[in-house]
Amino acid sequence: MQVSLSNFTKSFDGTPVIEDLNLTVRSGEMMALLGPSGCGKSTTLFAVCGIHRINKGKILFGDKDVSTLPSQKRNVGVVFQNYALYPHMSVFDNIAFPLSVRRMNKADIKREVEAIAGLAHIDNLLERKPGQLSGGQQQRVALARAIVRRPNVLLLDEPLANLDAKLRLEMRSEIRRIQLETGITAILVTHDQVEAMSMCDRVAIMDKGKILQLDRPTALYEAPVNRFVAGFLGNPPIVFAEGRIDDGALTTDDAIRLPLPKRLARRTQGERIALGIRPEHFGGNHPDTVTGAVSFVEPQGREMLFDIKLGDKTVLRSIQPVRGDVKIGDSVAWGLETEKLLAFDAAGASI
């Protein structure tokens, strides 16, 4: 089921939060709405499910305008951050609840619940109460309850926020597996870039009620439209070196000279720009080298993160395989993968 938002506008107490937003979620795809707190992603999700009434525009499920329909008539499945399970009911009854409300007969309910429980790998937990389950198991129950009704759209509002790191990793793959196996159209709201990029076909980066960029995860990472998108994606985060174009190089504000990608060769002399340098593009064997002092070393298991101080302000990051030949205070001359560097003009737009 395709979901389309056309000129979607939502205000609270007369203050616009989202104005004239347009978005299409293709049938069968999983899309993330990704951005910082207050960017409008949850407001958009709640408008799709009917919790928020929109002030202007349309919300279409396929060709059907559902803008004025109440939540219960939109046939959406919602999974919230806090699971929202009924503590006095068994797992079976929690999952069965949407079907019971529809007055489906008991044999059909049993068949549907057992099928979805098997898909979610919780078929051995059906007699337990939510209080007897781990966080990951409770999240699977919430997901099964949302899907058992065969909704047109599955909406996920920060579904992994309350789980520990190991469970988040497990549930990312499980939610994606179930979404692919059912073929359901899904919208994920999250502020976690790893969740968005690992689980979804496309990601919409939002800020201040607007979609800044919508694309496949790899395209967003490799070709962000502006500094905000570039800075929001990537862990460890990107470093921005700011300065002016000076004789084919960038002279930073603390007088460090860095090479420029060839595509910037015709930019105006003296123009103020920023280079975006990701940690994986600094530290290899490349013709262009940059010299600095190691100011920080962080072992991360199979990799190590280094901060290299070049001047008073400019510090580059490098992530490399584990090595024991570099320590804090050492002077190093490491290669820079110049042609993969990002660049942004004074207004923050990609160049």
Short mmCIF file of C-alpha atoms in Angstrom, two decimals:
data_model
loop_
_atom_site.label_atom_id
_atom_site.label_comp_id
_atom_site.label_asym_id
_atom_site.label_seq_id
_atom_site.Cartn_x
_atom_site.Cartn_y
_atom_site.Cartn_z
CA MET A 1 0.00 0.00 0.00
CA GLN A 2 1.53 3.31 -1.09
CA VAL A 3 1.31 6.17 1.41
CA SER A 4 1.35 9.75 0.13
CA LEU A 5 1.41 13.03 2.02
CA SER A 6 0.47 16.01 -0.14
CA ASN A 7 1.09 19.54 1.17
CA PHE A 8 0.81 18.17 4.69
CA THR A 9 0.59 20.98 7.26
CA LYS A 10 0.25 20.64 11.02
CA SER A 11 0.06 23.40 13.62
CA PHE A 12 -0.20 23.35 17.41
CA ASP A 13 -1.90 26.31 19.09
CA GLY A 14 -1.57 28.27 15.87
CA THR A 15 2.17 27.62 15.53
CA PRO A 16 3.11 25.68 12.38
CA VAL A 17 5.28 22.62 13.06
CA ILE A 18 5.20 21.23 9.52
CA GLU A 19 4.21 23.21 6.43
CA ASP A 20 3.47 21.86 2.94
CA LEU A 21 5.41 18.65 3.35
CA ASN A 22 5.26 16.19 0.46
CA LEU A 23 6.30 12.57 0.85
CA THR A 24 5.59 9.25 -0.89
CA VAL A 25 6.31 5.90 0.74
CA ARG A 26 6.27 3.22 -1.94
CA SER A 27 4.26 0.07 -1.56
CA GLY A 28 6.24 -2.60 0.29
CA GLU A 29 9.17 -0.39 1.24
CA MET A 30 10.40 0.55 4.68
CA MET A 31 11.17 4.24 5.07
CA ALA A 32 12.80 6.02 7.98
CA LEU A 33 12.00 9.52 9.16
CA LEU A 34 15.31 10.47 10.73
CA GLY A 35 16.22 13.64 12.56
CA PRO A 36 16.85 15.33 15.92
CA SER A 37 14.20 15.78 18.59
CA GLY A 38 11.59 18.33 17.56
CA CYS A 39 12.18 18.00 13.82
CA GLY A 40 8.60 16.85 13.10
CA LYS A 41 9.12 13.14 12.47
CA SER A 42 6.78 11.89 15.21
CA THR A 43 4.20 14.52 14.28
CA THR A 44 4.25 13.14 10.74
CA LEU A 45 3.86 9.56 11.98
CA PHE A 46 0.97 10.47 14.28
CA ALA A 47 -0.77 12.25 11.40
CA VAL A 48 -0.46 9.14 9.24
CA CYS A 49 -2.01 6.94 11.94
CA GLY A 50 -4.75 9.47 12.76
CA ILE A 51 -3.70 10.57 16.24
CA HIS A 52 -3.10 14.09 14.90
CA ARG A 53 -5.63 15.75 12.61
CA ILE A 54 -3.90 17.68 9.85
CA ASN A 55 -4.55 21.39 9.26
CA LYS A 56 -4.04 21.28 5.51
CA GLY A 57 -3.23 18.85 2.72
CA LYS A 58 -4.02 15.19 2.15
CA ILE A 59 -2.93 11.78 3.38
CA LEU A 60 -3.55 9.02 0.85
CA PHE A 61 -3.42 5.25 1.34
CA GLY A 62 -3.18 4.13 -2.26
CA ASP A 63 -5.83 6.24 -3.99
CA LYS A 64 -7.98 6.63 -0.87
CA ASP A 65 -7.96 9.94 1.02
CA VAL A 66 -7.82 9.05 4.74
CA SER A 67 -7.13 12.58 5.98
CA THR A 68 -10.39 12.84 7.95
CA LEU A 69 -10.76 9.19 8.95
CA PRO A 70 -10.29 8.30 12.65
CA SER A 71 -7.43 5.99 13.59
CA GLN A 72 -9.58 2.89 13.95
CA LYS A 73 -10.78 3.18 10.36
CA ARG A 74 -7.35 3.57 8.76
CA ASN A 75 -6.17 -0.02 9.31
CA VAL A 76 -2.71 0.89 10.54
CA GLY A 77 -0.50 -1.09 12.90
CA VAL A 78 1.51 0.95 15.38
CA VAL A 79 4.46 -0.10 17.55
CA PHE A 80 5.36 2.41 20.24
CA GLN A 81 8.57 2.93 22.19
CA ASN A 82 6.99 1.68 25.44
CA TYR A 83 5.37 -1.44 23.85
CA ALA A 84 1.90 -0.59 25.33
CA LEU A 85 1.06 -4.20 26.17
CA TYR A 86 -1.82 -5.12 28.48
CA PRO A 87 -0.08 -6.42 31.64
CA HIS A 88 -3.02 -8.56 32.84
CA MET A 89 -3.34 -10.39 29.51
CA SER A 90 -1.28 -13.29 28.23
CA VAL A 91 0.92 -12.89 25.17
CA PHE A 92 -1.69 -14.77 23.16
CA ASP A 93 -4.47 -12.42 24.26
CA ASN A 94 -2.34 -9.32 23.67
CA ILE A 95 -1.67 -10.39 20.09
CA ALA A 96 -5.26 -11.51 19.59
CA PHE A 97 -6.79 -8.27 20.88
CA PRO A 98 -7.15 -6.49 17.49
CA LEU A 99 -8.83 -9.59 16.05
CA SER A 100 -11.15 -9.95 19.04
CA VAL A 101 -12.28 -6.36 18.57
CA ARG A 102 -13.24 -7.30 15.01
CA ARG A 103 -15.29 -10.20 16.44
CA MET A 104 -13.37 -12.80 14.46
CA ASN A 105 -14.23 -16.38 15.44
CA LYS A 106 -11.97 -18.15 17.92
CA ALA A 107 -10.59 -20.73 15.49
CA ASP A 108 -9.47 -18.05 13.05
CA ILE A 109 -7.98 -15.98 15.86
CA LYS A 110 -5.98 -18.98 17.10
CA ARG A 111 -4.69 -19.70 13.60
CA GLU A 112 -3.68 -16.08 12.93
CA VAL A 113 -2.03 -15.56 16.32
CA GLU A 114 -0.01 -18.77 16.10
CA ALA A 115 1.12 -17.89 12.56
CA ILE A 116 2.34 -14.41 13.46
CA ALA A 117 3.88 -15.64 16.73
CA GLY A 118 5.89 -18.16 14.75
CA LEU A 119 7.03 -15.44 12.36
CA ALA A 120 8.14 -13.30 15.33
CA HIS A 121 9.81 -16.29 17.07
CA ILE A 122 7.63 -16.00 20.19
CA ASP A 123 5.37 -19.03 19.66
CA ASN A 124 6.78 -20.60 22.86
CA LEU A 125 5.76 -17.56 24.95
CA LEU A 126 2.04 -17.36 24.24
CA GLU A 127 0.90 -18.33 27.76
CA ARG A 128 3.17 -15.87 29.57
CA LYS A 129 2.30 -12.38 30.81
CA PRO A 130 4.27 -9.32 29.59
CA GLY A 131 5.90 -8.95 33.02
CA GLN A 132 7.57 -12.34 32.53
CA LEU A 133 9.25 -11.29 29.29
CA SER A 134 12.49 -9.51 28.46
CA GLY A 135 12.43 -6.16 26.68
CA GLY A 136 13.21 -7.79 23.35
CA GLN A 137 10.46 -10.35 23.80
CA GLN A 138 7.95 -7.64 24.71
CA GLN A 139 8.90 -5.73 21.58
CA ARG A 140 8.29 -8.84 19.47
CA VAL A 141 4.85 -9.19 21.04
CA ALA A 142 4.05 -5.55 20.26
CA LEU A 143 5.21 -6.08 16.69
CA ALA A 144 3.14 -9.26 16.31
CA ARG A 145 0.05 -7.48 17.67
CA ALA A 146 0.53 -4.67 15.16
CA ILE A 147 0.94 -7.02 12.20
CA VAL A 148 -1.68 -9.69 13.04
CA ARG A 149 -4.49 -7.37 11.94
CA ARG A 150 -2.93 -7.27 8.43
CA PRO A 151 -2.65 -3.48 8.38
CA ASN A 152 -2.19 -1.42 5.27
CA VAL A 153 0.74 0.36 6.91
CA LEU A 154 3.05 -0.48 9.81
CA LEU A 155 4.20 2.53 11.87
CA LEU A 156 7.17 2.23 14.21
CA ASP A 157 7.79 5.04 16.70
CA GLU A 158 11.30 4.74 18.20
CA PRO A 159 10.64 1.00 18.71
CA LEU A 160 14.13 0.12 19.93
CA ALA A 161 14.86 3.07 22.22
CA ASN A 162 14.28 1.11 25.45
CA LEU A 163 16.47 -1.85 24.54
CA ASP A 164 20.12 -2.40 25.38
CA ALA A 165 22.75 -2.37 22.64
CA LYS A 166 22.77 -6.13 22.03
CA LEU A 167 18.97 -6.35 21.83
CA ARG A 168 18.80 -3.31 19.54
CA LEU A 169 21.11 -5.08 17.11
CA GLU A 170 19.03 -8.26 17.25
CA MET A 171 15.70 -6.47 16.90
CA ARG A 172 16.88 -4.34 13.97
CA SER A 173 17.38 -7.45 11.90
CA GLU A 174 14.22 -9.13 13.20
CA ILE A 175 11.93 -6.18 12.44
CA ARG A 176 13.42 -5.87 8.98
CA ARG A 177 13.07 -9.63 8.39
CA ILE A 178 9.40 -9.60 9.37
CA GLN A 179 8.71 -6.50 7.28
CA LEU A 180 10.29 -8.12 4.22
CA GLU A 181 8.51 -11.45 4.74
CA THR A 182 5.10 -9.81 5.10
CA GLY A 183 5.72 -7.25 2.34
CA ILE A 184 4.03 -4.56 4.42
CA THR A 185 4.67 -0.86 3.85
CA ALA A 186 6.42 0.51 6.94
CA ILE A 187 7.47 3.89 8.31
CA LEU A 188 10.11 4.03 11.05
CA VAL A 189 10.61 7.13 13.20
CA THR A 190 14.02 7.31 14.85
CA HIS A 191 16.81 9.67 15.85
CA ASP A 192 19.31 6.80 15.54
CA GLN A 193 21.11 6.89 12.20
CA VAL A 194 22.28 3.27 12.50
CA GLU A 195 18.70 2.05 12.86
CA ALA A 196 17.56 4.10 9.89
CA MET A 197 20.42 3.15 7.58
CA SER A 198 20.52 -0.55 8.45
CA MET A 199 16.76 -1.25 8.43
CA CYS A 200 15.29 0.94 5.69
CA ASP A 201 15.16 1.11 1.89
CA ARG A 202 15.14 4.90 1.95
CA VAL A 203 15.69 7.56 4.60
CA ALA A 204 14.14 11.02 4.88
CA ILE A 205 16.38 13.39 6.84
CA MET A 206 14.21 15.95 8.64
CA ASP A 207 14.92 19.22 10.43
CA LYS A 208 12.58 21.98 11.57
CA GLY A 209 9.55 20.41 9.94
CA LYS A 210 11.14 19.94 6.51
CA ILE A 211 12.62 17.02 4.60
CA LEU A 212 16.16 18.07 3.72
CA GLN A 213 17.01 14.97 1.70
CA LEU A 214 15.34 11.67 0.81
CA ASP A 215 17.39 8.87 -0.69
CA ARG A 216 18.95 5.46 -0.19
CA PRO A 217 21.19 5.26 2.90
CA THR A 218 24.44 4.95 0.93
CA ALA A 219 23.52 7.89 -1.32
CA LEU A 220 22.77 10.08 1.70
CA TYR A 221 26.11 9.19 3.25
CA GLU A 222 28.18 9.65 0.11
CA ALA A 223 26.40 12.67 -1.37
CA PRO A 224 24.68 14.75 1.34
CA VAL A 225 22.98 17.91 0.09
CA ASN A 226 24.24 20.08 2.93
CA ARG A 227 26.33 20.22 6.11
CA PHE A 228 23.42 19.26 8.34
CA VAL A 229 22.87 15.95 6.54
CA ALA A 230 26.62 15.25 6.36
CA GLY A 231 27.00 15.95 10.05
CA PHE A 232 23.98 13.89 11.08
CA LEU A 233 25.20 10.74 9.32
CA GLY A 234 28.39 8.95 10.22
CA ASN A 235 29.90 7.48 13.36
CA PRO A 236 32.51 8.57 14.27
CA PRO A 237 31.20 11.90 12.97
CA ILE A 238 32.58 13.88 10.08
CA VAL A 239 35.02 16.75 10.69
CA PHE A 240 34.51 20.12 9.01
CA ALA A 241 37.65 22.10 8.19
CA GLU A 242 36.70 25.70 7.45
CA GLY A 243 38.72 28.26 5.55
CA ARG A 244 39.28 29.90 2.15
CA ILE A 245 40.37 28.64 -1.24
CA ASP A 246 43.98 29.65 -1.65
CA ASP A 247 46.07 28.70 -4.67
CA GLY A 248 44.44 25.32 -5.27
CA ALA A 249 44.24 24.37 -1.60
CA LEU A 250 42.15 25.18 1.45
CA THR A 251 43.84 27.44 3.97
CA THR A 252 41.99 26.92 7.23
CA ASP A 253 41.31 29.58 9.83
CA ASP A 254 44.35 28.38 11.78
CA ALA A 255 46.60 28.49 8.69
CA ILE A 256 46.61 24.76 7.87
CA ARG A 257 46.74 23.95 4.15
CA LEU A 258 44.67 21.01 2.95
CA PRO A 259 44.39 19.67 -0.62
CA LEU A 260 41.17 20.22 -2.58
CA PRO A 261 39.31 17.68 -4.75
CA LYS A 262 39.80 18.29 -8.47
CA ARG A 263 36.14 19.22 -8.91
CA LEU A 264 36.81 22.43 -6.96
CA ALA A 265 39.65 23.57 -9.23
CA ARG A 266 37.56 26.34 -10.81
CA ARG A 267 36.10 27.73 -7.60
CA THR A 268 36.76 31.40 -6.89
CA GLN A 269 40.05 32.33 -5.24
CA GLY A 270 39.40 33.44 -1.68
CA GLU A 271 35.94 31.84 -1.55
CA ARG A 272 35.00 30.64 1.91
CA ILE A 273 34.18 26.91 2.05
CA ALA A 274 34.29 23.95 4.41
CA LEU A 275 35.78 20.55 3.67
CA GLY A 276 33.99 17.56 5.17
CA ILE A 277 36.49 14.84 6.07
CA ARG A 278 35.19 11.46 7.23
CA PRO A 279 37.46 9.32 9.47
CA GLU A 280 37.73 6.51 6.91
CA HIS A 281 39.19 8.92 4.33
CA PHE A 282 42.17 9.92 6.46
CA GLY A 283 44.98 7.59 7.49
CA GLY A 284 45.52 5.32 4.49
CA ASN A 285 48.25 5.22 1.88
CA HIS A 286 47.34 8.09 -0.42
CA PRO A 287 49.49 10.58 -2.40
CA ASP A 288 48.25 13.60 -0.44
CA THR A 289 49.54 13.51 3.13
CA VAL A 290 48.72 15.61 6.18
CA THR A 291 51.05 15.99 9.16
CA GLY A 292 49.91 16.44 12.74
CA ALA A 293 50.21 15.23 16.33
CA VAL A 294 48.16 12.43 17.86
CA SER A 295 45.96 13.99 20.54
CA PHE A 296 43.57 11.12 21.30
CA VAL A 297 43.47 7.34 20.86
CA GLU A 298 40.34 5.26 21.45
CA PRO A 299 40.42 1.47 21.02
CA GLN A 300 37.07 0.18 19.70
CA GLY A 301 37.69 -3.54 19.58
CA ARG A 302 38.70 -4.42 16.03
CA GLU A 303 39.33 -0.74 15.17
CA MET A 304 40.97 2.31 16.69
CA LEU A 305 39.94 5.95 16.51
CA PHE A 306 42.63 8.63 16.38
CA ASP A 307 42.38 12.40 16.69
CA ILE A 308 45.18 14.20 14.88
CA LYS A 309 45.71 17.86 15.78
CA LEU A 310 46.99 19.91 12.86
CA GLY A 311 46.76 23.43 14.29
CA ASP A 312 45.06 25.45 16.99
CA LYS A 313 41.58 24.56 15.72
CA THR A 314 41.86 21.85 13.07
CA VAL A 315 41.60 18.28 14.35
CA LEU A 316 41.05 15.38 11.94
CA ARG A 317 39.75 11.94 12.89
CA SER A 318 40.99 8.64 11.55
CA ILE A 319 39.57 5.18 12.05
CA GLN A 320 41.94 2.29 11.31
CA PRO A 321 42.52 -1.38 12.14
CA VAL A 322 44.09 -1.98 15.55
CA ARG A 323 47.72 -0.88 15.65
CA GLY A 324 50.20 -0.52 18.49
CA ASP A 325 52.78 1.72 16.84
CA VAL A 326 51.01 5.03 17.47
CA LYS A 327 50.50 6.76 20.81
CA ILE A 328 49.37 10.15 22.07
CA GLY A 329 51.95 12.84 21.31
CA ASP A 330 53.43 11.11 18.24
CA SER A 331 53.85 13.10 15.05
CA VAL A 332 52.31 11.35 12.04
CA ALA A 333 52.04 12.04 8.31
CA TRP A 334 48.98 10.17 7.04
CA GLY A 335 47.35 10.00 3.65
CA LEU A 336 44.16 11.85 2.75
CA GLU A 337 41.72 10.42 0.18
CA THR A 338 41.25 13.86 -1.35
CA GLU A 339 38.77 13.03 -4.11
CA LYS A 340 36.30 11.59 -1.61
CA LEU A 341 36.22 14.69 0.56
CA LEU A 342 32.93 16.57 0.78
CA ALA A 343 32.75 20.34 0.34
CA PHE A 344 30.20 22.97 1.33
CA ASP A 345 29.79 26.62 0.51
CA ALA A 346 29.37 29.44 3.04
CA ALA A 347 25.62 28.75 3.25
CA GLY A 348 26.21 25.05 4.00
CA ALA A 349 25.10 23.67 0.62
CA SER A 350 27.10 20.88 -0.96
CA ILE A 351 29.47 21.88 -3.80
#
